[in-house]
Amino acid sequence: MQTSQKHHSAAGLHMLYPQPHCSPQFQMIDNNNNNGSSKESFFTLESSTASGTTLPSYDSPSSVSITSGRSPFSPQGSHSCISDPHPSPENVYESPLSAASSYVYDEAGVKSKIRELEETLLSSDPKVEEYSGFSPAAGKSWNWDELLALTPQLDLKEVLLEGARAVADGDFATACGFIDVLEQMVSVSGSPIQRLGAYMAEGLRARLEGSGGNIYRALKCNEPTGRELMSYMGVLYEICPYWKFAYMSANAAILEATAGDNRIHVIDFQIAQGSQYMFLIHELAKRPGGPPLLRVTGVDDSQSYYARGGGLTLVGEKLANMAKSCGVPFEFHDAIMSGCEVHREHLGVEPGFAVVVNFPFVLHHMPDESVSVENHRDRLLHLIKSLGPRLVTLVEQESNTNTSPFLSRFVETLDYYTAMFESIDAARPRDEKQRISAEQHCVARDIVNMIACEERERVERHEVLGKWRVRMMMAGFVGWPVGGSAAFAASEMLKGYDKNYKLGGSEGALYLFWKRRPMATCSAWKPNPNQIV
């Protein structure tokens, strides 16, 4: 990447980019409030009051979760198998608790509901409306020499969006011209938008060249060794609270749902290094009357295997040693395969266990009905429903890139990752080599995949919680409130991070914000006993 000249205010192009939209209906938690009142005011939805029990701090470097060489959220390994305004869920979606009437699963109905919701979201997207129809005056073309001379004064977001519009319109000559301009404006050691712009420009170029599937070639960087990859992911783990938010909120929900059970079986579809269960074991060891038997089934992926330098045996041994030291009876079962290949017999389910299923930043990698007729996303949810689980926890990025058309997806990616890069910028110096490498190897590939790839090659297919809610309900689940203990623990954790991280809640789900942009959600689900699937 070329280092840019300093990025200044807009000139020469129309101002296209509005402020990120966030619904005012979220109830927010002030993580700087030490008197605890915010916990109680937040959980006035369906959830219980905070228990006051503090979960572990989740800040040990030795317990970094290496999900893959991808983003702080959503690793893409063998799980791959092959823009949205973020309105309040209350405005669009019925409460899952009101969907208890009996009905038979209808696959055509699922597709129709998701498509209808997608159209509703896109039709009301102010960003898409703002970015419609900008071009030079009639009969004129872009003057590339003038634009190149103006690069110190151009607005980088505008140039990115004009380049994306040219790609969407099939105007490859104009798209290449904008990419040339962008190369003079971006920098991997610059401001957040300059760093993000570097990778989004590479995504546009890879899309034009048809090289999006070869992500490392597109990024012009060498694939890291497993040890390097673990180091890069460790950097992001320390400076971003996203994994810790996932671990804390999911573990708190699991502990609440299984409080009276003596045999617990957790099935994790992205177990990675198993770090989440180090903390769960620690908490179970404190249970009055003695700890329960804990069985963990881990589903693996190729990137996690590569990063940890071995198979799930390493995870099982680590967790077994931890459980032994804490006095927690423990069993480990591995499922070395993609989530798309999993069937009931692979999961080691036995009678007498309270089954909990955990989907941490992974379900969006399962291809749905828009990708293949197999629709592994819904197939997997139906499989889980058939197990009769005590609880299903779902942690995902709050972003809409699954079925959005290219330009809307580009705008959404720009909006979402601007917030992420700003959050990283608040924690590490811009010229720090570790941060640059971590962004290149663990975040940039997601961005390139979303921009450059389509059909089966595009594995980063995020959905907002409202769409997950529709999908979960149609698969036979009802929402279960993420309790106050999760909010309390996450709020305590955020005190160690920038004040712009916030927590919020809606319809029993817990949201993590950067400023006013929702970044991740944790929701919990139970089988609907009145629904036949």
Coordinates of C-alpha atoms in Angstrom, one line a residue:
M1 CA 0.0 0.0 0.0
Q2 CA 1.2 3.5 -0.6
T3 CA 1.3 6.1 2.1
S4 CA -1.0 8.9 1.4
Q5 CA -0.8 12.6 1.7
K6 CA -2.6 14.0 4.7
H7 CA -6.4 13.6 4.5
H8 CA -8.3 16.9 4.6
S9 CA -11.9 18.0 4.3
A10 CA -14.0 17.4 1.2
A11 CA -13.7 19.4 -2.0
G12 CA -14.4 18.7 -5.6
L13 CA -16.9 15.9 -5.0
H14 CA -20.4 16.0 -3.4
M15 CA -20.5 15.1 0.3
L16 CA -22.1 11.7 0.2
Y17 CA -21.6 10.1 3.6
P18 CA -24.2 10.8 6.4
Q19 CA -23.6 10.2 10.1
P20 CA -24.1 6.5 11.1
H21 CA -27.7 5.9 12.1
C22 CA -28.6 4.2 15.4
S23 CA -32.0 3.7 16.8
P24 CA -32.9 5.8 19.9
Q25 CA -35.0 2.9 21.3
F26 CA -32.0 1.1 22.7
Q27 CA -31.6 1.3 26.5
M28 CA -28.0 2.1 27.3
I29 CA -25.7 1.1 30.1
D30 CA -23.2 3.6 31.3
N31 CA -20.1 1.5 31.8
N32 CA -18.5 4.4 33.8
N33 CA -21.2 4.4 36.3
N34 CA -20.0 2.7 39.5
N35 CA -23.2 2.8 41.6
G36 CA -24.9 -0.1 39.8
S37 CA -28.0 1.8 39.0
S38 CA -27.5 1.4 35.2
K39 CA -27.7 -2.3 35.6
E40 CA -31.2 -2.1 37.0
S41 CA -32.5 0.5 34.6
F42 CA -31.2 -1.5 31.6
F43 CA -32.9 -4.7 32.5
T44 CA -36.5 -3.6 32.5
L45 CA -37.2 -5.5 29.4
E46 CA -37.9 -9.3 29.8
S47 CA -34.7 -10.0 31.7
S48 CA -33.9 -10.5 35.3
T49 CA -32.1 -8.1 37.6
A50 CA -28.4 -8.3 37.9
S51 CA -27.2 -11.0 40.2
G52 CA -24.2 -9.1 41.4
T53 CA -21.9 -12.0 40.7
T54 CA -18.8 -10.9 38.8
L55 CA -17.5 -13.2 36.1
P56 CA -13.7 -13.6 35.5
S57 CA -11.9 -10.6 33.9
Y58 CA -11.1 -12.5 30.7
D59 CA -7.9 -10.5 30.2
S60 CA -5.2 -13.2 30.4
P61 CA -2.9 -13.1 27.4
S62 CA -2.4 -16.8 27.8
S63 CA -6.1 -17.5 27.1
V64 CA -6.4 -15.6 23.8
S65 CA -9.0 -17.2 21.6
I66 CA -7.5 -17.7 18.1
T67 CA -10.6 -18.3 16.1
S68 CA -8.8 -17.9 12.8
G69 CA -6.7 -15.6 10.8
R70 CA -9.7 -13.4 10.3
S71 CA -11.5 -10.6 12.0
P72 CA -12.0 -10.1 15.8
F73 CA -15.4 -11.5 15.3
S74 CA -15.9 -13.9 12.5
P75 CA -13.2 -16.5 11.5
Q76 CA -13.5 -18.0 8.1
G77 CA -12.0 -21.5 7.9
S78 CA -13.5 -24.7 6.7
H79 CA -16.9 -23.6 8.1
S80 CA -17.4 -21.7 4.8
C81 CA -18.4 -25.0 3.0
I82 CA -18.0 -24.0 -0.2
S83 CA -26.6 -2.0 3.9
D84 CA -28.7 -1.8 6.7
P85 CA -29.8 1.2 8.9
H86 CA -29.9 -0.8 12.1
P87 CA -33.4 0.1 13.2
S88 CA -34.6 -0.9 16.6
P89 CA -35.9 -4.5 16.6
E90 CA -39.1 -3.1 18.3
N91 CA -39.8 -1.1 15.2
V92 CA -39.6 -4.1 12.8
Y93 CA -39.9 -7.4 14.6
E94 CA -42.4 -9.0 16.8
S95 CA -41.2 -10.1 20.2
P96 CA -40.0 -13.7 20.0
L97 CA -41.9 -14.5 23.2
S98 CA -45.2 -13.8 21.4
A99 CA -44.6 -16.5 18.8
A100 CA -45.7 -19.4 20.8
S101 CA -48.6 -20.7 18.7
S102 CA -48.2 -24.0 16.9
Y103 CA -47.3 -24.2 13.3
V104 CA -45.3 -26.3 10.9
Y105 CA -42.0 -25.1 9.5
D106 CA -42.3 -23.7 6.0
E107 CA -39.0 -23.3 4.1
A108 CA -40.7 -21.1 1.5
G109 CA -42.1 -19.0 4.3
V110 CA -38.6 -18.5 5.8
K111 CA -37.3 -17.3 2.4
S112 CA -40.3 -15.0 2.0
K113 CA -39.9 -13.5 5.5
I114 CA -36.2 -12.9 5.1
R115 CA -36.6 -11.4 1.7
E116 CA -39.4 -9.2 2.9
L117 CA -37.3 -8.0 5.8
E118 CA -34.4 -7.4 3.5
E119 CA -36.5 -5.2 1.2
T120 CA -37.9 -3.3 4.2
L121 CA -34.4 -2.6 5.6
L122 CA -32.9 -1.6 2.2
S123 CA -35.9 0.6 1.2
S124 CA -35.5 2.6 4.4
D125 CA -31.7 2.9 4.3
P126 CA -30.8 6.6 4.3
K127 CA -27.2 5.7 3.3
V128 CA -28.3 4.0 0.1
E129 CA -30.6 6.9 -0.8
E130 CA -27.9 9.4 -0.2
Y131 CA -25.5 7.6 -2.5
S132 CA -27.8 7.3 -5.5
G133 CA -27.1 8.9 -8.9
F134 CA -23.9 10.9 -8.3
S135 CA -21.9 11.4 -11.5
P136 CA -20.2 14.1 -13.5
A137 CA -22.3 16.5 -15.5
A138 CA -24.1 15.1 -18.5
G139 CA -21.8 14.5 -21.4
K140 CA -18.7 14.8 -19.3
S141 CA -16.2 12.3 -17.8
W142 CA -14.1 12.3 -14.8
N143 CA -10.8 14.3 -15.2
W144 CA -8.3 12.0 -13.5
D145 CA -5.4 14.5 -13.6
E146 CA -7.5 17.0 -11.8
L147 CA -8.7 14.5 -9.2
L148 CA -5.1 13.3 -8.6
A149 CA -4.0 16.9 -8.1
L150 CA -6.8 17.4 -5.6
T151 CA -6.2 14.2 -3.5
P152 CA -5.1 16.2 -0.4
Q153 CA -8.5 17.9 -0.3
L154 CA -10.8 15.1 -1.5
D155 CA -13.0 13.2 1.0
L156 CA -11.8 9.6 1.1
K157 CA -15.2 8.1 1.8
E158 CA -16.6 9.9 -1.3
V159 CA -13.9 8.6 -3.5
L160 CA -14.4 5.0 -2.2
L161 CA -18.1 5.3 -2.8
E162 CA -17.7 6.6 -6.3
G163 CA -15.3 3.8 -7.1
A164 CA -17.8 1.3 -5.8
R165 CA -20.6 2.9 -7.8
A166 CA -18.6 2.5 -10.9
V167 CA -17.9 -1.2 -10.2
A168 CA -21.7 -1.7 -9.5
D169 CA -22.5 0.0 -12.8
G170 CA -20.0 -2.1 -14.7
D171 CA -18.0 1.0 -15.7
F172 CA -14.6 -0.7 -15.3
A173 CA -12.6 2.2 -16.8
T174 CA -14.0 4.7 -14.3
A175 CA -13.6 2.2 -11.4
C176 CA -9.9 1.7 -12.3
G177 CA -9.5 5.5 -12.4
F178 CA -10.9 5.9 -8.9
I179 CA -8.7 3.0 -7.6
D180 CA -5.6 4.9 -8.9
V181 CA -6.8 8.0 -7.1
L182 CA -7.4 6.0 -3.9
E183 CA -3.9 4.6 -4.0
Q184 CA -2.7 8.2 -3.4
M185 CA -5.0 8.7 -0.5
V186 CA -4.8 5.5 1.6
S187 CA -2.2 4.3 4.1
V188 CA -2.0 1.3 6.4
S189 CA -0.4 3.5 9.0
G190 CA -2.7 6.4 8.6
S191 CA -6.1 7.5 10.1
P192 CA -8.8 4.9 10.6
I193 CA -10.5 5.8 7.3
Q194 CA -7.1 5.7 5.5
R195 CA -6.3 2.3 6.8
L196 CA -9.8 1.0 6.0
G197 CA -9.7 2.6 2.6
A198 CA -6.5 0.7 1.8
Y199 CA -8.3 -2.6 2.2
M200 CA -11.5 -1.5 0.6
A201 CA -9.6 -0.3 -2.4
E202 CA -7.9 -3.6 -2.7
G203 CA -11.3 -5.3 -2.4
L204 CA -12.5 -3.2 -5.4
R205 CA -9.4 -4.1 -7.4
A206 CA -9.7 -7.8 -6.5
R207 CA -13.3 -7.7 -7.7
L208 CA -12.4 -6.2 -11.0
E209 CA -9.5 -8.7 -11.5
G210 CA -11.6 -11.7 -10.3
S211 CA -9.0 -12.4 -7.7
G212 CA -11.2 -12.0 -4.6
G213 CA -11.0 -15.7 -3.8
N214 CA -7.2 -15.4 -3.5
I215 CA -7.3 -13.0 -0.7
Y216 CA -3.6 -12.9 0.2
R217 CA -2.7 -12.2 -3.4
A218 CA -5.2 -9.4 -3.4
L219 CA -3.6 -7.9 -0.3
K220 CA -0.1 -8.2 -1.5
C221 CA 1.1 -9.8 1.7
N222 CA 2.5 -13.1 2.7
E223 CA 0.5 -15.6 4.7
P224 CA 1.7 -15.6 8.4
T225 CA 3.0 -18.7 10.2
G226 CA 0.7 -20.2 12.8
R227 CA 2.8 -18.6 15.6
E228 CA 2.6 -15.2 13.9
L229 CA -1.2 -15.6 13.3
M230 CA -1.7 -16.3 17.0
S231 CA 0.4 -13.2 17.9
Y232 CA -1.7 -11.0 15.6
M233 CA -5.0 -12.3 17.0
G234 CA -3.6 -11.8 20.5
V235 CA -3.1 -8.1 19.7
L236 CA -6.7 -7.7 18.6
Y237 CA -7.9 -9.7 21.6
E238 CA -6.1 -7.3 24.0
I239 CA -7.1 -4.0 22.4
C240 CA -10.7 -4.9 21.4
P241 CA -13.4 -6.1 23.8
Y242 CA -15.4 -8.1 21.2
W243 CA -14.2 -11.6 22.2
K244 CA -14.5 -10.8 25.9
F245 CA -18.0 -9.5 25.3
A246 CA -18.9 -12.8 23.6
Y247 CA -17.3 -15.0 26.3
M248 CA -18.8 -13.1 29.2
S249 CA -22.3 -12.8 27.8
A250 CA -22.6 -16.3 26.6
N251 CA -21.1 -17.8 29.7
A252 CA -23.4 -15.8 32.0
A253 CA -26.4 -17.0 30.0
I254 CA -25.1 -20.6 30.2
L255 CA -24.6 -20.4 34.0
E256 CA -28.1 -19.0 34.6
A257 CA -29.8 -21.6 32.3
T258 CA -28.0 -24.6 33.9
A259 CA -27.9 -23.4 37.5
G260 CA -29.7 -26.5 38.8
D261 CA -28.2 -29.1 36.5
N262 CA -25.6 -31.7 37.6
R263 CA -24.6 -32.8 34.1
I264 CA -24.0 -30.1 31.5
H265 CA -23.0 -30.6 27.8
V266 CA -21.9 -27.6 25.9
I267 CA -21.6 -27.9 22.1
D268 CA -19.4 -25.1 20.6
F269 CA -19.4 -24.6 16.9
Q270 CA -16.3 -22.4 17.0
I271 CA -14.3 -23.7 19.9
A272 CA -10.9 -22.3 18.6
Q273 CA -8.5 -22.5 21.6
G274 CA -11.2 -23.3 24.1
S275 CA -10.5 -20.2 26.1
Q276 CA -14.2 -19.5 26.8
Y277 CA -14.4 -22.8 28.7
M278 CA -11.4 -22.1 30.9
F279 CA -13.5 -19.3 32.4
L280 CA -16.7 -21.4 32.5
I281 CA -14.8 -24.1 34.4
H282 CA -13.5 -21.6 36.8
E283 CA -17.1 -20.4 37.5
L284 CA -18.5 -23.9 37.8
A285 CA -15.9 -24.8 40.4
K286 CA -17.5 -22.1 42.7
R287 CA -21.0 -23.6 42.6
P288 CA -22.4 -24.3 46.1
G289 CA -22.7 -28.0 46.8
G290 CA -20.0 -28.9 44.3
P291 CA -19.4 -28.5 40.6
P292 CA -21.4 -30.4 37.9
L293 CA -20.0 -32.8 35.3
L294 CA -19.1 -30.7 32.3
R295 CA -18.9 -32.2 28.8
V296 CA -17.7 -30.0 26.0
T297 CA -18.0 -30.9 22.3
G298 CA -15.8 -28.7 20.1
V299 CA -16.3 -28.3 16.4
D300 CA -13.0 -27.4 14.6
D301 CA -12.0 -25.4 11.6
S302 CA -8.9 -25.3 9.5
Q303 CA -7.7 -21.8 10.5
S304 CA -7.9 -22.6 14.2
Y305 CA -6.0 -25.8 13.6
Y306 CA -3.3 -23.8 11.8
A307 CA -3.1 -21.1 14.5
R308 CA -2.7 -23.5 17.4
G309 CA -0.4 -25.8 15.6
G310 CA -2.5 -28.9 16.1
G311 CA -5.9 -30.5 16.4
L312 CA -8.6 -30.4 19.0
T313 CA -6.6 -32.9 21.2
L314 CA -4.6 -29.9 22.3
V315 CA -7.8 -28.0 23.3
G316 CA -9.2 -31.1 25.1
E317 CA -5.9 -31.6 27.1
K318 CA -5.8 -27.9 28.1
L319 CA -9.4 -27.9 29.3
A320 CA -9.0 -31.2 31.1
N321 CA -5.9 -29.9 33.0
M322 CA -7.8 -26.8 34.0
A323 CA -10.8 -28.8 35.1
K324 CA -8.7 -31.1 37.2
S325 CA -7.0 -28.2 38.9
C326 CA -10.4 -26.8 39.8
G327 CA -12.0 -30.0 40.8
V328 CA -14.6 -30.0 38.0
P329 CA -15.5 -33.4 36.5
F330 CA -14.8 -33.0 32.8
E331 CA -15.2 -34.8 29.4
F332 CA -14.2 -33.6 26.0
H333 CA -15.5 -34.7 22.6
D334 CA -14.2 -33.4 19.3
A335 CA -15.9 -33.0 16.0
I336 CA -13.2 -32.3 13.5
M337 CA -15.2 -31.0 10.6
S338 CA -17.0 -28.0 9.1
G339 CA -20.2 -27.0 10.7
C340 CA -21.9 -27.8 7.4
E341 CA -20.9 -31.4 7.8
V342 CA -22.1 -31.9 11.3
H343 CA -24.9 -34.4 12.0
R344 CA -26.3 -35.6 15.3
E345 CA -24.0 -38.6 15.6
H346 CA -21.0 -36.3 15.5
L347 CA -22.0 -34.4 18.7
G348 CA -21.7 -37.0 21.4
V349 CA -25.2 -36.2 22.8
E350 CA -26.3 -38.6 25.6
P351 CA -29.4 -38.7 27.8
G352 CA -29.2 -37.1 31.2
F353 CA -27.3 -34.0 30.1
A354 CA -28.6 -30.4 29.9
V355 CA -27.5 -29.5 26.4
V356 CA -26.3 -26.0 25.6
V357 CA -25.3 -24.9 22.1
N358 CA -22.9 -22.0 21.5
F359 CA -22.6 -20.1 18.2
P360 CA -19.8 -17.5 18.7
F361 CA -19.4 -15.4 15.6
V362 CA -19.7 -18.4 13.4
L363 CA -23.3 -19.0 12.2
H364 CA -23.0 -16.3 9.5
H365 CA -20.5 -18.6 7.8
M366 CA -23.1 -21.2 7.2
P367 CA -24.5 -20.8 3.7
D368 CA -28.2 -20.2 3.6
E369 CA -30.9 -20.4 1.0
S370 CA -29.4 -17.5 -1.0
V371 CA -26.2 -19.5 -1.6
S372 CA -27.2 -23.1 -2.0
V373 CA -30.2 -25.4 -2.0
E374 CA -28.7 -27.3 0.9
N375 CA -29.3 -24.2 3.1
H376 CA -26.9 -25.4 5.8
R377 CA -27.7 -22.5 8.0
D378 CA -31.3 -23.6 8.6
R379 CA -30.4 -27.3 8.5
L380 CA -28.1 -26.8 11.4
L381 CA -30.7 -24.9 13.4
H382 CA -33.2 -27.7 12.8
L383 CA -30.6 -30.2 13.9
I384 CA -30.0 -28.2 17.1
K385 CA -33.7 -27.9 17.8
S386 CA -34.0 -31.7 17.5
L387 CA -31.6 -32.1 20.4
G388 CA -34.0 -30.4 22.8
P389 CA -31.3 -28.0 24.1
R390 CA -31.6 -26.1 27.4
L391 CA -30.3 -23.0 25.7
V392 CA -28.7 -21.8 22.4
T393 CA -26.5 -18.7 22.6
L394 CA -25.9 -16.7 19.4
V395 CA -23.2 -14.0 19.2
E396 CA -22.8 -12.1 15.9
Q397 CA -21.7 -8.9 14.3
E398 CA -24.5 -6.4 14.0
S399 CA -24.1 -5.9 10.3
N400 CA -26.2 -6.6 7.2
T401 CA -24.0 -8.0 4.3
N402 CA -25.6 -11.4 3.6
T403 CA -28.1 -10.8 0.7
S404 CA -27.6 -7.0 0.2
P405 CA -26.7 -6.0 -3.4
F406 CA -23.1 -5.0 -4.0
L407 CA -23.4 -1.2 -3.5
S408 CA -25.5 -1.5 -0.3
R409 CA -23.1 -4.1 1.0
F410 CA -20.1 -1.8 0.3
V411 CA -21.7 1.1 2.1
E412 CA -22.6 -1.1 5.1
T413 CA -19.0 -2.5 5.2
L414 CA -17.6 1.0 5.1
D415 CA -19.9 2.1 7.9
Y416 CA -19.3 -0.9 10.1
Y417 CA -15.5 -1.1 9.7
T418 CA -15.0 2.6 10.0
A419 CA -16.3 2.1 13.6
M420 CA -14.1 -0.9 14.1
F421 CA -10.9 0.8 12.9
E422 CA -11.7 3.9 15.0
S423 CA -12.0 1.6 18.1
I424 CA -8.6 0.0 17.3
D425 CA -7.2 3.4 16.7
A426 CA -8.1 4.4 20.3
A427 CA -6.0 1.7 21.7
R428 CA -2.8 1.5 19.7
P429 CA -0.5 3.9 17.9
R430 CA -1.1 4.3 14.1
D431 CA 2.5 3.3 13.1
E432 CA 2.8 0.3 15.4
K433 CA 3.9 -2.7 13.3
Q434 CA 2.0 -5.3 15.3
R435 CA -1.3 -3.4 14.9
I436 CA -0.7 -3.0 11.1
S437 CA 0.0 -6.7 10.8
A438 CA -3.0 -7.7 12.9
E439 CA -5.3 -5.6 10.7
Q440 CA -3.8 -6.9 7.5
H441 CA -4.0 -10.6 8.4
C442 CA -7.1 -10.7 10.7
V443 CA -9.4 -8.0 9.5
A444 CA -8.6 -7.1 5.9
R445 CA -9.4 -10.5 4.5
D446 CA -13.0 -10.3 5.7
I447 CA -13.3 -6.9 4.1
V448 CA -11.9 -8.1 0.7
N449 CA -14.1 -11.2 0.9
M450 CA -17.3 -9.1 1.4
I451 CA -16.4 -6.7 -1.5
A452 CA -14.7 -8.9 -4.0
C453 CA -16.5 -12.2 -3.8
E454 CA -19.9 -13.5 -4.7
E455 CA -21.9 -16.8 -4.4
R456 CA -20.0 -19.6 -2.7
E457 CA -16.8 -17.7 -2.5
R458 CA -18.3 -15.0 -0.3
V459 CA -18.3 -16.6 3.1
E460 CA -18.7 -13.4 5.2
R461 CA -22.5 -13.1 5.3
H462 CA -23.5 -11.1 8.4
E463 CA -27.1 -10.4 9.4
V464 CA -28.6 -8.0 11.9
L465 CA -30.2 -9.4 15.0
G466 CA -33.7 -8.8 13.6
K467 CA -33.0 -11.1 10.7
W468 CA -31.5 -13.7 13.0
R469 CA -34.6 -13.4 15.2
V470 CA -36.9 -14.2 12.3
R471 CA -34.7 -17.2 11.3
M472 CA -34.5 -18.5 14.8
M473 CA -38.3 -18.2 15.3
M474 CA -39.0 -19.9 12.0
A475 CA -36.6 -22.8 13.0
G476 CA -38.6 -23.4 16.2
F477 CA -37.0 -21.2 18.9
V478 CA -38.2 -18.5 21.2
G479 CA -36.1 -15.7 22.7
W480 CA -34.7 -16.1 26.2
P481 CA -33.5 -12.9 27.9
V482 CA -29.8 -12.5 28.4
G483 CA -29.9 -11.8 32.1
G484 CA -28.6 -8.9 34.2
S485 CA -25.5 -10.9 35.3
A486 CA -24.2 -10.8 31.7
A487 CA -24.8 -7.0 31.5
F488 CA -23.1 -6.5 34.8
A489 CA -20.0 -8.6 33.9
A490 CA -19.7 -7.0 30.5
S491 CA -20.1 -3.5 32.0
E492 CA -17.3 -4.2 34.5
M493 CA -15.1 -5.5 31.7
L494 CA -15.6 -2.3 29.6
K495 CA -14.3 -0.1 32.4
G496 CA -10.8 -1.2 31.1
Y497 CA -11.5 0.1 27.6
D498 CA -12.2 3.4 25.9
K499 CA -15.3 5.2 27.2
N500 CA -16.8 5.1 23.7
Y501 CA -17.7 1.4 24.2
K502 CA -21.2 1.1 25.5
L503 CA -23.7 -1.6 26.2
G504 CA -27.4 -1.5 25.3
G505 CA -30.3 -3.8 25.2
S506 CA -33.4 -4.6 23.2
E507 CA -35.9 -7.4 23.5
G508 CA -33.7 -9.3 25.9
A509 CA -30.6 -9.2 23.8
L510 CA -27.3 -7.5 24.8
Y511 CA -25.7 -5.1 22.4
L512 CA -22.1 -3.8 22.3
F513 CA -21.7 -0.4 20.8
W514 CA -18.8 1.7 19.6
K515 CA -20.1 5.2 20.1
R516 CA -23.6 5.0 18.7
R517 CA -22.8 2.1 16.2
P518 CA -24.0 -1.4 17.3
M519 CA -21.0 -3.7 16.8
A520 CA -22.1 -7.1 18.2
T521 CA -25.1 -8.7 19.8
C522 CA -25.6 -11.6 22.2
S523 CA -29.0 -13.3 22.2
A524 CA -30.2 -16.5 23.8
W525 CA -32.9 -19.0 22.6
K526 CA -34.9 -22.0 23.8
P527 CA -36.9 -24.5 21.8
N528 CA -40.6 -23.4 21.3
P529 CA -42.5 -26.5 22.6
N530 CA -45.6 -25.5 20.7
Q531 CA -43.9 -25.3 17.3
I532 CA -43.4 -28.3 15.0
V533 CA -40.4 -28.2 12.7

